[in-house]
PDB file of C-alpha atoms in Angstrom:
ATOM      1  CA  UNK A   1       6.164   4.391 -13.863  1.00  0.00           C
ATOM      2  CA  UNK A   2       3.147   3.060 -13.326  1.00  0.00           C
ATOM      3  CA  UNK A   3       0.798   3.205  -9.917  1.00  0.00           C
ATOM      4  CA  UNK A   4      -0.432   0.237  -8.512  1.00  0.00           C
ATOM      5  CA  UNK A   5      -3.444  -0.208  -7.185  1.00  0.00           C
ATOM      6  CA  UNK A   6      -3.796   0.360  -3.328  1.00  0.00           C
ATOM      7  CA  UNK A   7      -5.846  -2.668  -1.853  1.00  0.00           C
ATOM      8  CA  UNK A   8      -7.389  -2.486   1.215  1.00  0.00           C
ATOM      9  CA  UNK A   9      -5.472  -3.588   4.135  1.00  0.00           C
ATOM     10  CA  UNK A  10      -6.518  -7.583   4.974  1.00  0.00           C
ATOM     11  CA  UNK A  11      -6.569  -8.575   0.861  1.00  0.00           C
ATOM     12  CA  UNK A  12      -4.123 -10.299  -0.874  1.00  0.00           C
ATOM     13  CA  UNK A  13      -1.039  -8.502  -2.294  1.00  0.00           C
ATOM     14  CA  UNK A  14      -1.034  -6.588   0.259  1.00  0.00           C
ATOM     15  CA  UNK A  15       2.130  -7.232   1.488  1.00  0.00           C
ATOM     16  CA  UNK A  16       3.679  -6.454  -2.271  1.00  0.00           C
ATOM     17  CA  UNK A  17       2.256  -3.277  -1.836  1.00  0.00           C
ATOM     18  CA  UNK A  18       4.264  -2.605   1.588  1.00  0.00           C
ATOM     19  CA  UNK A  19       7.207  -3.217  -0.227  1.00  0.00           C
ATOM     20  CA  UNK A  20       7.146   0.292  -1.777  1.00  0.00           C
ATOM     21  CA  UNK A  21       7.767   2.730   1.076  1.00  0.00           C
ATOM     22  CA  UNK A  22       5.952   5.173  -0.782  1.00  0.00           C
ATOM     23  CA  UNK A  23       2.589   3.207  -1.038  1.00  0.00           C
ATOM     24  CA  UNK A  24       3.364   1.488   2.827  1.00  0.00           C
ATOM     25  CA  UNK A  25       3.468   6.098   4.031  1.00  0.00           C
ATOM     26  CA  UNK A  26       0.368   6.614   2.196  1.00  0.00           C
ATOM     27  CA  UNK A  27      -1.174   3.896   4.048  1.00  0.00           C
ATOM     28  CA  UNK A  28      -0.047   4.811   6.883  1.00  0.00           C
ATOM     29  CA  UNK A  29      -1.349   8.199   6.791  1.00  0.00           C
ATOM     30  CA  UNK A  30      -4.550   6.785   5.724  1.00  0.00           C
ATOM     31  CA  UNK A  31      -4.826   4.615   8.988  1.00  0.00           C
ATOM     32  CA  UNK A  32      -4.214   7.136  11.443  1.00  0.00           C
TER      33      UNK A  32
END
């Protein structure tokens, strides 16, 4: 399976990519 590409928080798709819990915890972890 492929990884998509994280964008930055604010840019389009960016609610796609909070649709995979394990790209919305990496993210998360990121923002703390």
């Amino acid at each position: 399976m492929a990884r998509p590409v994280i964008p930055k928080i604010g840019m389009t798709g960016g609610s796609d990519v909070f649709k995979q819990p394990e790209i919305r915890g990496t993210l998360y972890l990121k923002s703390i």
